[in-house]
Short mmCIF file of C-alpha atoms in Angstrom, two decimals:
data_model
loop_
_atom_site.label_atom_id
_atom_site.label_comp_id
_atom_site.label_asym_id
_atom_site.label_seq_id
_atom_site.Cartn_x
_atom_site.Cartn_y
_atom_site.Cartn_z
CA MET A 2 -23.34 63.71 94.19
CA ARG A 3 -21.38 65.18 91.35
CA SER A 4 -18.21 63.48 92.59
CA LYS A 5 -19.94 60.11 92.70
CA LYS A 6 -21.10 60.55 89.17
CA PHE A 7 -17.56 61.47 88.15
CA VAL A 8 -16.24 58.32 89.80
CA THR A 9 -18.80 56.25 87.98
CA ILE A 10 -17.87 57.72 84.63
CA LEU A 11 -14.17 57.30 85.40
CA THR A 12 -14.72 53.69 86.32
CA LEU A 13 -16.54 52.96 83.09
CA ALA A 14 -13.79 54.72 81.13
CA LEU A 15 -11.18 52.54 82.81
CA VAL A 16 -13.19 49.44 81.94
CA VAL A 17 -13.41 50.52 78.31
CA THR A 18 -9.69 51.26 78.26
CA MET A 19 -8.86 47.85 79.73
CA LEU A 20 -11.12 46.08 77.26
CA TRP A 21 -9.62 48.02 74.39
CA GLY A 22 -6.14 47.00 75.48
CA ILE A 23 -6.86 43.31 75.80
CA LEU A 24 -9.01 43.11 72.62
CA PRO A 25 -6.21 41.81 70.40
CA ALA A 26 -5.53 39.06 72.93
CA LEU A 27 -9.11 37.85 72.83
CA GLY A 28 -8.57 36.69 69.27
CA ALA A 29 -11.49 34.59 68.29
CA TYR A 30 -13.72 35.82 71.20
CA PRO A 31 -15.99 38.57 69.83
CA VAL A 32 -16.34 41.74 71.97
CA ASP A 33 -19.11 44.26 71.36
CA VAL A 34 -16.93 47.34 71.52
CA GLU A 35 -19.52 49.52 69.89
CA GLY A 36 -22.15 48.40 72.40
CA ILE A 37 -19.94 49.38 75.34
CA ARG A 38 -19.24 52.74 73.73
CA ARG A 39 -22.99 53.37 73.37
CA ASP A 40 -23.50 52.52 77.09
CA VAL A 41 -20.88 55.09 78.12
CA ILE A 42 -22.51 57.81 76.02
CA ALA A 43 -25.91 56.96 77.53
CA LEU A 44 -24.53 57.33 81.05
CA LYS A 45 -23.07 60.74 80.24
CA ALA A 46 -26.44 61.90 78.96
CA SER A 47 -28.47 60.56 81.93
CA GLY A 48 -27.74 63.56 84.18
CA VAL A 49 -28.00 63.82 88.02
CA GLY A 50 -31.08 61.69 88.34
CA HIS A 51 -29.04 58.51 88.20
CA THR A 52 -28.07 57.94 91.78
CA GLU A 53 -26.79 54.39 91.27
CA THR A 54 -24.18 53.68 88.66
CA PRO A 55 -23.94 50.02 87.72
CA GLU A 56 -20.69 48.43 88.76
CA PRO A 57 -18.67 46.81 86.03
CA THR A 58 -19.58 43.47 87.56
CA SER A 59 -23.22 44.25 87.04
CA THR A 60 -22.74 43.97 83.28
CA PRO A 61 -24.94 41.13 82.10
CA VAL A 62 -23.11 37.83 82.04
CA GLU A 63 -24.64 36.83 78.78
CA THR A 64 -23.49 39.33 76.20
CA PRO A 65 -25.59 39.32 73.05
CA GLU A 66 -23.88 37.79 70.07
CA PRO A 67 -22.29 40.71 68.24
CA THR A 68 -22.69 41.29 64.58
CA PRO A 69 -19.24 40.53 63.23
CA THR A 70 -17.44 43.58 61.98
CA PRO A 71 -15.52 42.67 58.80
CA THR A 72 -12.50 44.67 59.81
CA GLU A 73 -12.31 43.03 63.22
CA THR A 74 -13.01 39.43 62.22
CA PRO A 75 -9.70 37.58 61.75
CA LYS A 76 -9.23 36.54 58.14
CA PRO A 77 -8.73 32.85 57.56
CA ASN A 78 -5.31 31.93 56.32
CA PRO A 79 -5.52 31.18 52.53
CA THR A 80 -4.82 27.68 51.30
CA PRO A 81 -1.31 27.82 49.83
CA THR A 82 -1.30 27.64 46.03
CA PRO A 83 1.26 25.01 44.95
CA GLU A 84 4.30 26.67 43.51
CA PRO A 85 5.61 25.37 40.14
CA THR A 86 8.50 23.88 42.04
CA ALA A 87 6.04 21.57 43.75
CA THR A 88 5.60 19.74 40.42
CA PRO A 89 8.19 16.93 40.22
CA GLU A 90 10.96 17.73 37.82
CA PRO A 91 11.43 15.25 34.93
CA THR A 92 14.63 14.10 36.54
CA GLU A 93 12.78 13.05 39.67
CA THR A 94 10.78 10.40 37.75
CA PRO A 95 13.16 8.43 35.50
CA GLU A 96 11.73 7.86 32.03
CA LEU A 97 12.40 4.66 30.16
CA PRO A 98 14.14 5.23 26.82
CA GLN A 99 11.76 4.93 23.89
CA PRO A 100 12.84 1.89 21.84
CA ILE A 101 13.01 1.76 18.06
CA GLU A 102 11.42 -1.25 16.37
CA VAL A 103 13.87 -3.01 14.04
CA ARG A 104 13.69 -6.10 11.86
CA PHE A 105 16.49 -8.29 10.58
CA GLU A 106 17.22 -11.83 9.48
CA GLY A 107 20.07 -14.19 10.04
CA VAL A 108 21.29 -17.51 11.33
CA ILE A 109 20.92 -18.49 14.97
CA GLU A 110 24.50 -18.78 16.21
CA ALA A 111 23.82 -19.44 19.91
CA LEU A 112 20.86 -20.22 22.19
CA PRO A 113 20.46 -20.27 26.00
CA GLU A 114 20.79 -23.66 27.65
CA GLY A 115 17.61 -25.43 28.72
CA SER A 116 15.22 -22.62 27.78
CA TYR A 117 14.52 -20.12 25.06
CA ILE A 118 14.45 -17.31 27.65
CA GLY A 119 17.74 -15.45 27.70
CA THR A 120 20.29 -14.19 25.20
CA TRP A 121 20.28 -15.47 21.62
CA VAL A 122 22.93 -14.63 19.05
CA VAL A 123 21.40 -14.03 15.61
CA ALA A 124 23.57 -12.82 12.70
CA GLY A 125 26.20 -11.74 15.22
CA GLN A 126 23.71 -9.71 17.27
CA GLY A 127 22.85 -10.42 20.91
CA VAL A 128 19.06 -10.53 21.29
CA GLN A 129 17.21 -10.78 24.62
CA VAL A 130 14.25 -13.19 24.51
CA THR A 131 11.67 -12.78 27.26
CA GLU A 132 8.48 -14.58 28.25
CA SER A 133 6.49 -12.14 26.12
CA THR A 134 8.52 -12.84 22.97
CA GLU A 135 6.44 -14.60 20.32
CA ILE A 136 8.32 -17.54 18.77
CA GLU A 137 7.12 -19.31 15.61
CA GLY A 138 8.70 -22.61 14.66
CA THR A 139 11.37 -24.64 16.39
CA PRO A 140 14.55 -22.61 16.85
CA GLN A 141 17.92 -24.30 16.82
CA VAL A 142 21.48 -23.29 16.10
CA GLY A 143 22.08 -23.04 12.38
CA VAL A 144 18.55 -22.23 11.21
CA TRP A 145 17.57 -18.97 9.53
CA VAL A 146 15.14 -16.72 11.42
CA SER A 147 13.51 -13.33 11.02
CA VAL A 148 13.55 -11.12 14.12
CA LYS A 149 11.35 -8.19 15.13
CA ALA A 150 12.84 -6.46 18.17
CA ASN A 151 12.98 -3.24 20.16
CA LEU A 152 16.34 -1.47 19.95
CA TYR A 153 17.08 0.61 23.06
CA SER A 154 19.40 3.60 23.36
CA ASP A 155 22.05 1.47 25.08
CA GLY A 156 22.20 -0.76 22.02
CA SER A 157 20.35 -3.70 23.57
CA LEU A 158 17.83 -5.68 21.54
CA VAL A 159 14.69 -7.19 23.10
CA ALA A 160 12.85 -9.56 20.80
CA ILE A 161 9.16 -9.00 20.10
CA LYS A 162 8.79 -11.87 17.62
CA ILE A 163 11.12 -14.49 16.17
CA LYS A 164 10.04 -16.63 13.23
CA VAL A 165 11.91 -19.67 11.98
CA LYS A 166 12.08 -19.42 8.19
CA THR A 167 11.88 -22.71 6.38
CA PRO A 168 13.91 -22.51 3.19
CA LYS A 169 12.07 -23.21 -0.03
CA ALA A 170 12.47 -26.82 -1.05
CA VAL A 171 14.71 -26.98 -4.12
CA THR A 172 14.54 -30.05 -6.32
CA VAL A 173 17.27 -31.10 -8.74
CA GLU A 174 17.31 -33.79 -11.40
CA PHE A 175 20.29 -35.44 -13.02
CA LYS A 176 21.42 -38.63 -14.73
CA ALA A 177 24.71 -40.38 -14.10
CA THR A 178 26.42 -43.69 -13.40
CA ILE A 179 26.19 -45.30 -9.97
CA LYS A 180 29.73 -45.32 -8.57
CA ALA A 181 29.15 -46.55 -5.00
CA LEU A 182 26.37 -48.10 -2.90
CA PRO A 183 25.93 -48.73 0.86
CA GLU A 184 27.64 -51.90 2.06
CA ASP A 185 24.48 -53.26 3.69
CA GLY A 186 21.26 -52.76 1.76
CA LEU A 187 20.17 -49.75 -0.25
CA LEU A 188 19.49 -47.25 2.53
CA GLY A 189 22.28 -44.79 3.13
CA GLU A 190 24.71 -42.88 0.95
CA TRP A 191 25.04 -43.53 -2.77
CA VAL A 192 27.59 -41.94 -5.10
CA ILE A 193 26.01 -41.17 -8.46
CA GLY A 194 28.25 -39.36 -10.90
CA ASP A 195 29.89 -36.57 -8.92
CA HIS A 196 27.11 -36.43 -6.33
CA THR A 197 26.83 -38.10 -2.94
CA VAL A 198 23.12 -38.62 -2.23
CA THR A 199 21.09 -40.09 0.62
CA VAL A 200 18.46 -42.79 0.08
CA ASP A 201 16.00 -43.37 2.93
CA GLU A 202 12.71 -45.22 3.52
CA SER A 203 10.73 -42.59 1.63
CA THR A 204 12.81 -42.83 -1.55
CA GLN A 205 11.01 -44.44 -4.51
CA ILE A 206 13.36 -46.83 -6.32
CA GLU A 207 12.24 -48.04 -9.76
CA GLY A 208 13.76 -50.04 -12.58
CA ASP A 209 16.49 -52.63 -12.33
CA THR A 210 18.18 -53.75 -9.15
CA PRO A 211 20.82 -51.09 -8.40
CA ASP A 212 24.43 -52.07 -8.98
CA VAL A 213 27.68 -50.18 -9.36
CA GLY A 214 28.04 -49.16 -12.99
CA ASP A 215 24.29 -48.94 -13.65
CA TRP A 216 22.75 -45.79 -15.02
CA ALA A 217 20.45 -43.83 -12.72
CA GLU A 218 17.98 -41.00 -13.24
CA VAL A 219 17.71 -39.10 -9.96
CA LYS A 220 15.25 -36.60 -8.55
CA ALA A 221 16.51 -35.20 -5.25
CA GLN A 222 15.84 -32.38 -2.83
CA ILE A 223 18.53 -30.07 -1.47
CA GLN A 224 18.51 -30.11 2.32
CA ALA A 225 19.33 -27.23 4.67
CA ASP A 226 22.91 -28.47 5.06
CA GLY A 227 23.37 -28.71 1.27
CA SER A 228 23.08 -32.50 1.10
CA LEU A 229 20.86 -34.27 -1.44
CA LEU A 230 17.96 -36.45 -0.30
CA VAL A 231 16.73 -38.70 -3.12
CA LEU A 232 12.99 -38.54 -3.74
CA GLU A 233 12.89 -40.81 -6.81
CA ILE A 234 15.48 -42.87 -8.61
CA GLU A 235 15.15 -45.00 -11.74
CA VAL A 236 17.90 -47.53 -12.38
CA LYS A 237 18.87 -48.74 -15.87
CA ASP A 238 21.07 -51.81 -16.25
CA LYS A 239 24.62 -51.02 -17.34
CA GLU A 240 24.32 -53.55 -20.16
CA ASN A 241 21.57 -51.43 -21.75
CA PRO A 242 22.06 -47.83 -20.63
CA PRO A 243 19.54 -45.22 -21.78
CA ALA A 244 20.48 -42.47 -24.14
CA GLN A 245 21.78 -39.47 -22.24
CA GLU A 246 19.98 -36.16 -22.75
CA VAL A 247 22.38 -33.28 -23.29
CA ASP A 248 22.28 -29.57 -24.11
CA PHE A 249 24.89 -27.64 -26.06
CA LYS A 250 25.29 -24.53 -28.23
CA GLY A 251 27.28 -23.70 -31.30
CA PRO A 252 27.26 -22.40 -34.88
CA ILE A 253 25.75 -24.40 -37.74
CA THR A 254 28.64 -25.45 -39.99
CA ALA A 255 26.71 -27.76 -42.34
CA LEU A 256 23.07 -28.50 -43.23
CA PRO A 257 21.40 -31.29 -45.24
CA GLU A 258 19.87 -30.37 -48.61
CA THR A 259 16.32 -31.21 -47.56
CA ALA A 260 13.30 -28.91 -47.49
CA ASP A 261 12.32 -29.92 -43.96
CA TYR A 262 15.92 -29.90 -42.66
CA THR A 263 15.82 -33.61 -41.78
CA GLY A 264 19.15 -35.35 -41.95
CA VAL A 265 22.52 -34.81 -40.35
CA TRP A 266 23.59 -31.34 -39.25
CA THR A 267 27.09 -30.39 -38.21
CA ILE A 268 27.22 -28.12 -35.18
CA GLY A 269 30.57 -26.58 -34.42
CA CYS A 270 33.51 -28.67 -35.44
CA CYS A 271 32.57 -32.11 -34.34
CA HIS A 272 28.92 -32.64 -33.34
CA GLN A 273 26.97 -34.73 -35.84
CA VAL A 274 23.30 -34.14 -35.05
CA THR A 275 20.55 -36.20 -36.67
CA VAL A 276 17.34 -34.24 -37.18
CA THR A 277 14.15 -36.27 -37.59
CA THR A 278 10.53 -35.37 -38.28
CA SER A 279 10.02 -35.42 -34.48
CA THR A 280 12.66 -32.75 -33.89
CA ILE A 281 11.22 -29.37 -32.89
CA ILE A 282 12.96 -26.53 -34.77
CA SER A 283 12.46 -22.90 -33.71
CA GLY A 284 13.67 -20.29 -36.20
CA THR A 285 15.11 -20.57 -39.70
CA PRO A 286 18.43 -22.44 -39.78
CA GLU A 287 21.31 -21.09 -41.86
CA VAL A 288 24.95 -21.96 -41.97
CA GLY A 289 26.74 -19.61 -39.60
CA LEU A 290 23.83 -19.05 -37.25
CA PHE A 291 24.10 -20.06 -33.62
CA VAL A 292 21.77 -22.71 -32.25
CA GLU A 293 20.94 -24.29 -28.93
CA VAL A 294 20.47 -28.04 -29.17
CA LYS A 295 18.71 -30.47 -26.86
CA ALA A 296 19.53 -34.02 -27.94
CA LEU A 297 20.05 -37.64 -26.96
CA LYS A 298 23.68 -38.69 -27.03
CA GLU A 299 24.11 -41.97 -28.89
CA GLY A 300 27.87 -42.11 -28.90
CA PRO A 301 30.99 -39.97 -29.16
CA GLY A 302 30.00 -36.95 -31.23
CA ALA A 303 26.70 -38.53 -32.35
CA PHE A 304 23.34 -37.07 -31.30
CA VAL A 305 19.64 -37.30 -32.14
CA ALA A 306 18.07 -33.87 -31.85
CA LEU A 307 14.97 -33.41 -29.71
CA GLU A 308 14.81 -29.63 -30.09
CA ILE A 309 16.86 -26.98 -31.90
CA VAL A 310 16.47 -23.25 -31.26
CA VAL A 311 18.03 -20.90 -33.79
CA GLU A 312 19.27 -18.03 -31.65
CA ALA A 313 20.73 -15.29 -33.81
CA SER A 314 23.20 -14.37 -36.47
CA PRO A 315 26.85 -13.90 -35.51
CA ALA A 316 26.32 -10.14 -35.68
CA GLU A 317 23.33 -10.36 -33.38
CA GLN A 318 25.30 -12.53 -31.00
CA ASN A 319 27.55 -9.54 -30.35
CA ARG A 320 24.67 -7.30 -29.33
CA TYR A 321 23.97 -6.53 -25.70
CA ARG A 322 21.84 -4.17 -23.64
CA PHE A 323 22.46 -2.16 -20.53
CA GLU A 324 20.86 0.66 -18.52
CA GLY A 325 22.57 3.82 -17.42
CA THR A 326 22.48 7.58 -17.04
CA VAL A 327 23.48 9.91 -19.87
CA GLU A 328 26.58 11.73 -18.65
CA ALA A 329 27.66 13.57 -21.82
CA LEU A 330 26.27 14.34 -25.29
CA PRO A 331 27.82 15.66 -28.51
CA SER A 332 28.17 19.44 -28.59
CA ASN A 333 26.04 19.76 -31.73
CA GLY A 334 22.98 17.51 -31.91
CA LEU A 335 22.71 13.85 -31.00
CA ILE A 336 24.95 12.32 -33.68
CA GLY A 337 28.35 11.46 -32.31
CA GLN A 338 29.86 10.03 -29.13
CA TRP A 339 27.77 9.80 -25.96
CA GLN A 340 28.92 8.93 -22.46
CA ILE A 341 26.53 6.57 -20.61
CA ASN A 342 27.51 5.30 -17.15
CA GLY A 343 31.16 5.92 -17.97
CA GLN A 344 30.98 3.96 -21.23
CA PRO A 345 31.44 5.69 -24.61
CA VAL A 346 28.69 4.89 -27.14
CA MET A 347 28.63 5.96 -30.79
CA VAL A 348 25.28 7.22 -32.14
CA ASP A 349 24.71 7.64 -35.88
CA GLU A 350 21.78 8.33 -38.20
CA ASN A 351 20.73 4.66 -38.03
CA THR A 352 20.35 4.67 -34.24
CA ILE A 353 16.74 4.52 -33.08
CA ILE A 354 16.20 7.03 -30.24
CA ASP A 355 12.92 6.52 -28.38
CA GLN A 356 11.98 9.70 -26.48
CA SER A 357 8.36 8.75 -25.75
CA ASN A 358 9.07 8.83 -21.99
CA GLY A 359 10.83 12.19 -22.11
CA PRO A 360 13.52 14.12 -23.98
CA ILE A 361 17.14 13.07 -24.15
CA GLY A 362 19.51 15.07 -21.98
CA VAL A 363 22.31 14.78 -19.45
CA GLY A 364 21.03 13.01 -16.34
CA VAL A 365 18.37 11.05 -18.21
CA LYS A 366 18.08 7.32 -17.46
CA VAL A 367 18.19 5.23 -20.67
CA GLU A 368 18.28 1.67 -21.91
CA VAL A 369 20.83 1.10 -24.66
CA GLU A 370 21.20 -1.73 -27.17
CA VAL A 371 24.64 -1.71 -28.74
CA GLN A 372 26.66 -3.68 -31.22
CA ALA A 373 29.94 -4.76 -29.69
CA PRO A 374 32.84 -3.60 -31.88
CA GLY A 375 35.81 -5.62 -32.92
CA GLY A 376 39.10 -4.81 -31.24
CA ASP A 377 39.18 -1.71 -29.07
CA GLY A 378 36.52 0.27 -30.94
CA ILE A 379 33.54 2.10 -29.45
CA PRO A 380 30.21 0.21 -29.31
CA ALA A 381 27.66 1.45 -31.84
CA ALA A 382 24.20 2.20 -30.47
CA ILE A 383 21.40 0.36 -32.26
CA ARG A 384 18.59 1.67 -30.08
CA ILE A 385 18.35 4.08 -27.13
CA GLU A 386 15.16 4.36 -25.09
CA VAL A 387 14.48 7.00 -22.45
CA LEU A 388 13.29 5.23 -19.29
CA HIS A 389 12.53 8.37 -17.29
CA PRO A 390 13.61 12.02 -17.44
CA ALA A 391 16.30 13.58 -15.29
CA HIS A 392 13.86 15.29 -12.91
CA SER A 393 11.62 12.31 -12.33
CA GLY A 394 12.07 12.14 -8.58
CA SER A 395 9.21 9.66 -8.25
CA GLN A 396 11.18 7.00 -10.14
CA LYS A 397 12.87 4.71 -7.66
CA VAL A 398 15.33 1.90 -8.10
CA GLU A 399 15.93 -1.02 -5.79
CA ILE A 400 19.36 -2.51 -5.26
CA ARG A 401 20.01 -5.70 -3.34
CA GLY A 402 23.42 -6.98 -2.46
CA VAL A 403 26.42 -6.96 -0.18
CA ILE A 404 27.70 -3.69 1.30
CA GLU A 405 31.15 -3.35 -0.26
CA SER A 406 32.26 -0.07 1.31
CA LEU A 407 31.06 2.62 3.74
CA PRO A 408 32.13 6.22 4.44
CA GLU A 409 35.23 6.62 6.59
CA GLY A 410 34.78 7.46 10.26
CA GLU A 411 31.79 6.85 12.49
CA SER A 412 29.24 8.70 10.34
CA LEU A 413 27.18 6.74 7.83
CA LEU A 414 26.56 9.84 5.71
CA GLY A 415 28.36 9.82 2.39
CA THR A 416 28.96 7.28 -0.36
CA TRP A 417 28.15 3.60 0.11
CA VAL A 418 28.88 0.89 -2.44
CA VAL A 419 26.20 -1.83 -2.53
CA ALA A 420 26.34 -4.62 -5.14
CA GLY A 421 28.79 -2.51 -7.13
CA GLU A 422 26.56 0.60 -7.16
CA GLU A 423 27.62 3.90 -5.58
CA ILE A 424 24.81 5.25 -3.40
CA MET A 425 24.65 8.60 -1.63
CA VAL A 426 23.33 8.54 1.95
CA ASP A 427 22.28 11.82 3.57
CA ALA A 428 20.51 12.94 6.75
CA ASN A 429 17.12 12.14 5.22
CA THR A 430 17.97 8.52 4.41
CA GLU A 431 16.09 6.05 6.60
CA ILE A 432 18.33 3.19 7.77
CA HIS A 433 16.76 0.14 9.38
CA GLY A 434 17.89 -3.30 10.46
CA VAL A 435 21.25 -4.16 11.98
CA THR A 436 24.18 -1.76 12.23
CA PRO A 437 25.65 -1.31 8.72
CA GLN A 438 28.99 -3.01 8.15
CA VAL A 439 30.98 -4.05 5.11
CA GLY A 440 29.97 -7.58 4.16
CA LEU A 441 26.36 -7.34 5.33
CA TRP A 442 23.42 -7.78 2.98
CA ALA A 443 21.34 -4.68 2.26
CA ILE A 444 18.22 -3.69 0.34
CA VAL A 445 18.38 -0.10 -0.95
CA LYS A 446 15.60 2.05 -2.41
CA ALA A 447 17.07 5.07 -4.15
CA VAL A 448 16.13 7.92 -6.49
CA PRO A 449 18.28 8.89 -9.50
CA GLN A 450 19.53 12.47 -9.32
CA ASP A 451 20.18 15.01 -12.09
CA ASP A 452 23.90 14.18 -12.15
CA GLY A 453 23.18 10.47 -12.53
CA SER A 454 23.99 9.57 -8.93
CA LEU A 455 21.66 7.55 -6.72
CA LEU A 456 20.32 9.08 -3.51
CA ALA A 457 19.15 6.49 -0.98
CA GLN A 458 15.74 7.06 0.57
CA HIS A 459 15.54 3.80 2.52
CA ILE A 460 18.14 1.17 3.41
CA GLU A 461 17.40 -2.06 5.23
CA VAL A 462 20.49 -3.90 6.45
CA LYS A 463 19.65 -7.59 6.69
CA GLY A 464 22.76 -9.11 8.24
CA HIS A 465 25.43 -11.49 6.99
CA PRO A 466 24.49 -13.46 3.88
CA HIS A 467 24.39 -17.01 5.17
CA GLU A 468 26.43 -19.49 3.24
CA GLY A 469 24.02 -22.03 1.81
CA SER A 470 20.92 -19.85 2.16
CA LEU A 471 18.65 -19.37 -0.83
CA VAL A 472 18.18 -16.16 -2.79
CA GLU A 473 15.92 -15.31 -5.72
CA PHE A 474 16.10 -12.31 -8.04
CA THR A 475 15.29 -11.22 -11.57
CA ALA A 476 17.84 -9.30 -13.65
CA GLN A 477 19.43 -9.00 -17.07
CA VAL A 478 22.27 -11.21 -18.31
CA ILE A 479 25.28 -8.92 -18.78
CA SER A 480 27.78 -11.59 -19.79
CA MET A 481 27.98 -15.38 -19.93
CA PRO A 482 30.43 -18.05 -21.10
CA ASP A 483 29.99 -19.69 -24.51
CA GLY A 484 29.32 -23.12 -23.08
CA LEU A 485 26.97 -21.94 -20.28
CA ILE A 486 29.16 -23.53 -17.61
CA GLY A 487 31.16 -20.97 -15.69
CA GLU A 488 30.85 -17.42 -14.42
CA TRP A 489 27.88 -15.26 -15.45
CA GLN A 490 27.22 -11.60 -14.72
CA ILE A 491 23.50 -11.15 -14.04
CA GLY A 492 22.50 -7.65 -12.98
CA GLY A 493 25.08 -6.67 -10.39
CA TYR A 494 25.76 -10.26 -9.31
CA THR A 495 28.40 -12.83 -10.14
CA VAL A 496 26.63 -16.16 -10.62
CA MET A 497 28.38 -19.51 -11.01
CA VAL A 498 26.66 -22.05 -13.28
CA ASP A 499 27.68 -25.70 -13.26
CA GLU A 500 26.40 -28.95 -14.70
CA ASN A 501 23.81 -29.21 -11.92
CA THR A 502 22.18 -25.86 -12.71
CA GLU A 503 18.71 -26.22 -14.21
CA ILE A 504 18.31 -23.84 -17.17
CA GLU A 505 14.89 -23.14 -18.68
CA GLY A 506 14.78 -21.38 -22.04
CA SER A 507 17.65 -20.08 -24.11
CA PRO A 508 19.52 -17.43 -22.16
CA ALA A 509 21.67 -14.93 -24.01
CA VAL A 510 23.35 -11.64 -23.24
CA GLY A 511 20.51 -9.17 -22.72
CA SER A 512 17.95 -11.78 -21.61
CA MET A 513 15.89 -11.08 -18.50
CA VAL A 514 16.19 -14.13 -16.26
CA LYS A 515 14.90 -15.31 -12.91
CA VAL A 516 17.63 -16.83 -10.77
CA GLU A 517 17.41 -19.23 -7.86
CA ALA A 518 20.77 -19.63 -6.16
CA THR A 519 22.53 -20.44 -2.95
CA ILE A 520 25.14 -18.16 -1.42
CA GLY A 521 28.54 -19.77 -1.55
CA GLU A 522 31.87 -18.91 0.01
CA GLY A 523 32.71 -15.24 -0.27
CA GLY A 524 29.16 -14.33 -1.22
CA VAL A 525 29.37 -15.88 -4.71
CA LEU A 526 25.97 -17.07 -5.92
CA LEU A 527 25.76 -20.71 -7.01
CA ALA A 528 22.88 -21.04 -9.48
CA LEU A 529 20.35 -23.80 -8.88
CA LYS A 530 17.98 -22.63 -11.60
CA ILE A 531 17.96 -19.95 -14.28
CA GLU A 532 14.68 -19.27 -16.07
CA VAL A 533 14.45 -16.99 -19.10
CA ILE A 534 11.64 -14.45 -18.59
CA GLU A 535 12.28 -12.34 -21.69
CA GLN A 536 14.63 -13.01 -24.57
CA GLY A 537 17.41 -10.54 -25.18
#
């Protein structure tokens, strides 16, 4: 009996051992190990009374669902956390270069064939035009356009907007003799004086029937190609030509002894000018004073005055004004020799020094009125006005003109010369437009420094000045020829004045004038109109 019980216990122990050995292989199948262990202990405690020991096969088929033991339940594999390397590196997704928006102007030099889409050449720059480019006006080779484009790191330009700029219509008037007419009818090219003009269906022709030798008064418009299209023309028969209106300047050499100045004046050596009660006289005439005369020419050396403007005394004629930076002062006080923009100026007790805008000192920007000396003497200062103090960083100047020189090498940092002015460019200077080159047109905004130099804050490079294009600016007359015709210096520009230039007012050295001009060969400005804004 005892041996049978021993066999039973041994059998159960073997079963437990077998189950314990195969437990890891069961994996996800739960086994109630603790339940089996409890059964074995119960059998040991049952004693002799148990005559029948259940066979292992008598274990119930349906095992109750065990309560999962945390230590025995397989842990689910965690979801892998993406490593930083799983994030695509910047090199894996190519980034487009960020373009810089630029603006410039110039002449269209080339267009694609058959379509506007493609490569244009504007002011020497290749510009890509796409379907999204906005185009205003009718582009064609030779017209002036403004371009807004994206500049990419590879140097390519993709146009955002292109606008055709219509030049301002400029009208000229002149009187001269008809020298040639079209062979068939009146439409076509006429030669009037030194001008070849075009007459078309829209031209208004008044007066006598035109003939070679007749006198003509012409109003014409300058076209984009520089030609003259006649708007109005009045013809006077050559047998009875009208009096020609002329302008000239000179000193008064003789006056009539009348209270109202009526009678014959002598201007210069040879001009006999008749002054009537209808003549407008500005100023008080005196022998020796300079005058500007507008008159009708009646014959060689004979004139009837329409208007006479007394300009100034001979001494005043030698006065001029300029702006500059004080570079040196006398060692003791203000009386003595100053240095202003490289020019020596003599200051004495009669010089008026206006320091209402700040005290005089080295580096101060001033306006100077001087009396030109005879010979090689030093100009004497009549008046000096402080424009702004040396440390006035908020005061800016604007310079427009052709880039005359750039720093050597590839860097743009250093000294530029624009319109004759030396300008310092540093790492903080903003440069926009086309790539700077000598000969291109630039607009510079700069701040005067303590040492008198100009530090550029912003430079816009516009492109090549187009021969024949129009420019407008206001500046002071620095020098001018006695007879008006010839080369003027206005601001930093050389301006050519000829018999076709329209002049309003009485310009003199020191006058502020508004200039309308075309750009001629070599960048020389050819004046169409000069208007006096403020007398010198």
